[in-house]
Coordinates of N, CA and C in Angstrom, one line a residue:
M22 N 0.8 -1.2 0.0 CA 0.0 0.0 0.0 C 0.9 1.2 0.0
E23 N 0.6 2.2 -0.9 CA 1.3 3.4 -1.0 C 0.8 4.5 -0.1
T24 N 1.7 5.1 0.6 CA 1.3 6.2 1.5 C 1.1 7.5 0.7
T25 N 0.5 8.4 1.4 CA 0.2 9.7 0.7 C 1.6 10.4 0.4
R26 N 2.5 10.3 1.3 CA 3.8 10.9 1.1 C 4.6 10.3 -0.1
Q27 N 4.5 9.0 -0.2 CA 5.1 8.3 -1.3 C 4.5 8.8 -2.6
S28 N 3.2 8.9 -2.7 CA 2.5 9.3 -3.9 C 2.9 10.7 -4.3
K29 N 3.0 11.6 -3.3 CA 3.4 13.0 -3.6 C 4.9 13.0 -4.1
I30 N 5.8 12.2 -3.5 CA 7.1 12.2 -3.9 C 7.2 11.6 -5.3
N31 N 6.4 10.5 -5.6 CA 6.4 9.9 -6.9 C 6.0 11.0 -8.0
R32 N 5.0 11.8 -7.7 CA 4.6 12.8 -8.7 C 5.7 13.9 -8.8
L33 N 6.3 14.3 -7.7 CA 7.4 15.3 -7.8 C 8.5 14.8 -8.6
L34 N 9.0 13.6 -8.3 CA 10.1 13.0 -9.1 C 9.8 12.8 -10.5
Q35 N 8.5 12.4 -10.8 CA 8.1 12.2 -12.2 C 8.2 13.5 -13.0
K36 N 7.7 14.6 -12.4 CA 7.7 15.9 -13.0 C 9.1 16.4 -13.3
E37 N 9.9 16.3 -12.2 CA 11.3 16.9 -12.4 C 12.1 16.0 -13.3
L38 N 12.0 14.7 -13.3 CA 12.8 13.9 -14.2 C 12.3 14.1 -15.6
S39 N 11.0 14.3 -15.8 CA 10.5 14.5 -17.2 C 11.1 15.9 -17.7
D40 N 11.2 16.9 -16.9 CA 11.8 18.1 -17.3 C 13.3 17.9 -17.6
I41 N 14.0 17.1 -16.8 CA 15.4 16.8 -17.1 C 15.6 16.1 -18.5
F42 N 14.7 15.1 -18.7 CA 14.8 14.3 -19.9 C 14.4 15.2 -21.1
L43 N 13.5 16.1 -20.9 CA 13.0 17.0 -22.0 C 14.2 17.9 -22.5
Q44 N 15.0 18.4 -21.5 CA 16.1 19.2 -21.9 C 17.2 18.4 -22.6
Q45 N 17.4 17.1 -22.1 CA 18.4 16.3 -22.7 C 18.0 15.8 -24.1
A46 N 16.7 15.5 -24.3 CA 16.2 15.0 -25.5 C 16.2 16.0 -26.7
R47 N 16.3 17.2 -26.3 CA 16.3 18.2 -27.4 C 17.6 18.1 -28.3
A48 N 18.6 17.5 -27.7 CA 19.9 17.3 -28.5 C 19.7 16.1 -29.4
M49 N 18.9 15.2 -29.0 CA 18.7 14.0 -29.8 C 17.4 14.1 -30.7
Q50 N 17.6 14.3 -32.0 CA 16.5 14.5 -32.9 C 15.8 13.2 -33.1
G51 N 14.4 13.2 -33.1 CA 13.7 12.0 -33.4 C 13.4 11.0 -32.3
I52 N 13.8 11.4 -31.1 CA 13.6 10.5 -29.9 C 12.7 11.2 -28.9
L53 N 11.7 10.5 -28.5 CA 10.8 11.0 -27.5 C 10.9 10.1 -26.2
I54 N 11.2 10.7 -25.1 CA 11.3 10.0 -23.8 C 10.2 10.5 -22.9
T55 N 9.4 9.6 -22.3 CA 8.4 9.9 -21.4 C 8.6 9.2 -20.1
V56 N 8.5 9.9 -19.0 CA 8.6 9.3 -17.7 C 7.1 8.8 -17.4
S57 N 6.9 7.5 -17.5 CA 5.5 7.1 -17.3 C 5.1 6.9 -15.9
T58 N 6.0 6.3 -15.1 CA 5.7 6.0 -13.7 C 7.0 6.1 -12.9
V59 N 6.9 6.6 -11.6 CA 7.9 6.5 -10.6 C 7.4 5.9 -9.4
R60 N 8.1 4.9 -8.9 CA 7.7 4.2 -7.7 C 8.8 4.3 -6.6
V61 N 8.5 4.9 -5.5 CA 9.5 5.1 -4.4 C 9.3 4.1 -3.4
S62 N 10.4 3.5 -2.8 CA 10.3 2.6 -1.8 C 9.8 3.2 -0.5
P63 N 9.3 2.4 0.4 CA 8.7 3.0 1.7 C 9.7 3.8 2.5
D64 N 11.0 3.5 2.4 CA 11.9 4.3 3.2 C 12.5 5.5 2.4
L65 N 11.9 5.7 1.1 CA 12.2 6.8 0.2 C 13.7 6.8 -0.2
G66 N 14.3 5.6 -0.2 CA 15.7 5.6 -0.5 C 16.0 5.1 -2.0
I67 N 15.0 4.4 -2.6 CA 15.2 3.9 -3.9 C 13.9 4.3 -4.7
A68 N 14.2 4.8 -5.9 CA 13.1 5.2 -6.9 C 13.3 4.4 -8.2
K69 N 12.2 3.6 -8.5 CA 12.2 2.9 -9.8 C 11.5 3.8 -10.8
V70 N 12.2 4.2 -11.9 CA 11.7 5.1 -12.9 C 11.4 4.3 -14.2
Y71 N 10.2 4.3 -14.6 CA 9.8 3.6 -15.8 C 9.7 4.6 -17.0
L72 N 10.4 4.4 -18.0 CA 10.5 5.3 -19.2 C 9.9 4.6 -20.4
S73 N 9.1 5.4 -21.1 CA 8.5 5.0 -22.4 C 9.3 5.8 -23.5
V74 N 9.9 5.0 -24.4 CA 10.7 5.6 -25.5 C 10.1 5.4 -26.8
F75 N 10.1 6.4 -27.6 CA 9.6 6.3 -29.0 C 10.7 6.8 -29.9
P76 N 11.2 6.1 -30.9 CA 10.8 4.7 -31.3 C 11.3 3.7 -30.3
S77 N 10.5 2.6 -30.1 CA 10.8 1.7 -29.1 C 12.1 0.8 -29.4
A78 N 12.5 0.8 -30.6 CA 13.7 0.1 -31.0 C 15.0 0.7 -30.4
K79 N 14.9 2.0 -30.1 CA 16.1 2.7 -29.5 C 16.1 2.6 -28.0
G80 N 15.1 1.9 -27.4 CA 14.9 1.9 -26.0 C 16.1 1.2 -25.2
P81 N 16.5 0.0 -25.6 CA 17.6 -0.6 -24.9 C 18.9 0.2 -24.9
E82 N 19.3 0.8 -26.0 CA 20.6 1.5 -26.1 C 20.4 2.9 -25.3
L83 N 19.2 3.4 -25.3 CA 19.0 4.6 -24.5 C 19.0 4.4 -23.0
I84 N 18.5 3.2 -22.6 CA 18.6 2.9 -21.1 C 20.0 2.7 -20.7
K85 N 20.8 2.1 -21.6 CA 22.3 1.9 -21.3 C 22.9 3.2 -21.1
A86 N 22.6 4.2 -22.0 CA 23.2 5.5 -21.9 C 22.7 6.2 -20.6
I87 N 21.5 6.0 -20.3 CA 21.0 6.7 -19.0 C 21.6 6.1 -17.8
Q88 N 21.8 4.7 -17.8 CA 22.4 4.1 -16.7 C 23.9 4.5 -16.5
A89 N 24.5 4.8 -17.6 CA 25.9 5.3 -17.6 C 26.0 6.7 -17.0
N90 N 24.9 7.5 -17.1 CA 24.9 8.9 -16.6 C 23.9 9.1 -15.4
V91 N 23.7 8.0 -14.7 CA 22.7 8.1 -13.6 C 23.2 9.0 -12.5
K92 N 24.5 9.1 -12.3 CA 25.0 10.0 -11.2 C 24.7 11.5 -11.6
Q93 N 24.9 11.8 -12.8 CA 24.6 13.2 -13.3 C 23.1 13.5 -13.2
I94 N 22.3 12.5 -13.6 CA 20.9 12.7 -13.5 C 20.4 12.9 -12.1
R95 N 21.0 12.1 -11.2 CA 20.6 12.2 -9.8 C 21.1 13.6 -9.2
F96 N 22.3 14.0 -9.6 CA 22.8 15.3 -9.2 C 21.8 16.5 -9.7
D97 N 21.4 16.4 -11.0 CA 20.5 17.4 -11.5 C 19.2 17.4 -10.8
L98 N 18.7 16.2 -10.5 CA 17.5 16.0 -9.7 C 17.6 16.6 -8.3
G99 N 18.7 16.4 -7.7 CA 19.0 16.9 -6.3 C 19.0 18.4 -6.3
K100 N 19.5 19.0 -7.4 CA 19.5 20.5 -7.4 C 18.1 21.0 -7.5
R101 N 17.2 20.3 -8.2 CA 15.9 20.8 -8.4 C 15.0 20.6 -7.2
V102 N 15.2 19.5 -6.4 CA 14.3 19.1 -5.3 C 14.9 19.2 -3.9
R103 N 16.0 20.0 -3.9 CA 16.7 20.1 -2.6 C 15.9 20.7 -1.5
H104 N 14.9 21.5 -1.8 CA 14.1 22.1 -0.7 C 12.9 21.2 -0.3
Q105 N 12.6 20.3 -1.2 CA 11.4 19.4 -0.8 C 11.9 18.1 -0.2
L106 N 13.0 17.6 -0.6 CA 13.5 16.3 -0.1 C 14.8 16.4 0.7
R107 N 14.9 15.6 1.7 CA 16.2 15.6 2.5 C 17.2 14.7 1.8
V108 N 16.8 13.5 1.4 CA 17.7 12.6 0.8 C 17.1 12.3 -0.6
I109 N 18.0 12.4 -1.6 CA 17.6 12.1 -3.0 C 17.7 10.6 -3.2
P110 N 16.7 10.0 -3.6 CA 16.7 8.5 -3.7 C 17.6 8.0 -4.8
E111 N 18.1 6.8 -4.7 CA 18.9 6.1 -5.7 C 18.0 5.9 -6.9
L112 N 18.4 6.1 -8.1 CA 17.5 6.0 -9.2 C 17.9 4.7 -10.0
S113 N 16.9 3.9 -10.4 CA 17.1 2.8 -11.3 C 16.0 2.9 -12.4
F114 N 16.5 2.8 -13.6 CA 15.6 3.0 -14.8 C 15.2 1.7 -15.5
Y115 N 14.0 1.7 -15.9 CA 13.4 0.5 -16.6 C 12.6 1.0 -17.8
I116 N 12.5 0.1 -18.8 CA 11.7 0.5 -20.0 C 10.3 0.1 -19.7
D117 N 9.4 1.0 -19.9 CA 7.9 0.7 -19.8 C 7.4 0.2 -21.1
D118 N 7.2 -1.1 -21.3 CA 6.7 -1.6 -22.5 C 5.2 -1.8 -22.6
S119 N 4.5 -1.2 -21.8 CA 3.0 -1.4 -21.7 C 2.4 -0.9 -23.0
L120 N 2.9 0.2 -23.7 CA 2.3 0.6 -24.9 C 2.6 -0.4 -26.0
D121 N 3.7 -1.0 -26.1 CA 4.0 -2.1 -27.1 C 3.1 -3.3 -26.8
Y122 N 2.8 -3.6 -25.6 CA 2.0 -4.7 -25.2 C 0.5 -4.4 -25.7
I123 N 0.1 -3.2 -25.4 CA -1.3 -2.8 -25.8 C -1.4 -2.9 -27.4
E124 N -0.4 -2.4 -28.1 CA -0.4 -2.4 -29.5 C -0.5 -3.8 -30.0
N125 N 0.3 -4.7 -29.4 CA 0.3 -6.1 -29.8 C -1.1 -6.7 -29.6
I126 N -1.7 -6.5 -28.5 CA -3.1 -7.0 -28.2 C -4.1 -6.4 -29.3
D127 N -4.0 -5.2 -29.6 CA -4.9 -4.6 -30.6 C -4.7 -5.3 -32.0
N128 N -3.4 -5.5 -32.3 CA -3.2 -6.2 -33.6 C -3.7 -7.6 -33.6
L129 N -3.6 -8.3 -32.5 CA -4.2 -9.7 -32.4 C -5.7 -9.7 -32.4
L130 N -6.3 -8.7 -31.9 CA -7.8 -8.6 -31.9 C -8.3 -8.2 -33.3
K131 N -7.6 -7.5 -34.1 CA -8.0 -7.1 -35.4 C -8.0 -8.3 -36.4
K132 N -7.3 -9.3 -36.1 CA -7.2 -10.5 -37.0 C -8.4 -11.3 -36.9

């Protein structure tokens, strides 16, 4: 069960991370990155960030690049939320493939 504090922090981190990725994605033409969900652990020490990437074929290489720069992303996030949070959670990034799954089901139903 998610507490009210966790859900508020989830929304805050989602908003700030989406702003960070928006600034970074401007340099990469033709790639759209969306922060679909953020889930913070009960002790607020770990945040699982689910990213939706378009085109989805570039997802795995983009996640590798993000994992390589996770310290810089966490630092940028810390500068943005330093007045709201005491401890900036460790970030782990995952691909959100729910849109691909939905598209696959739609294609199967059309047949």
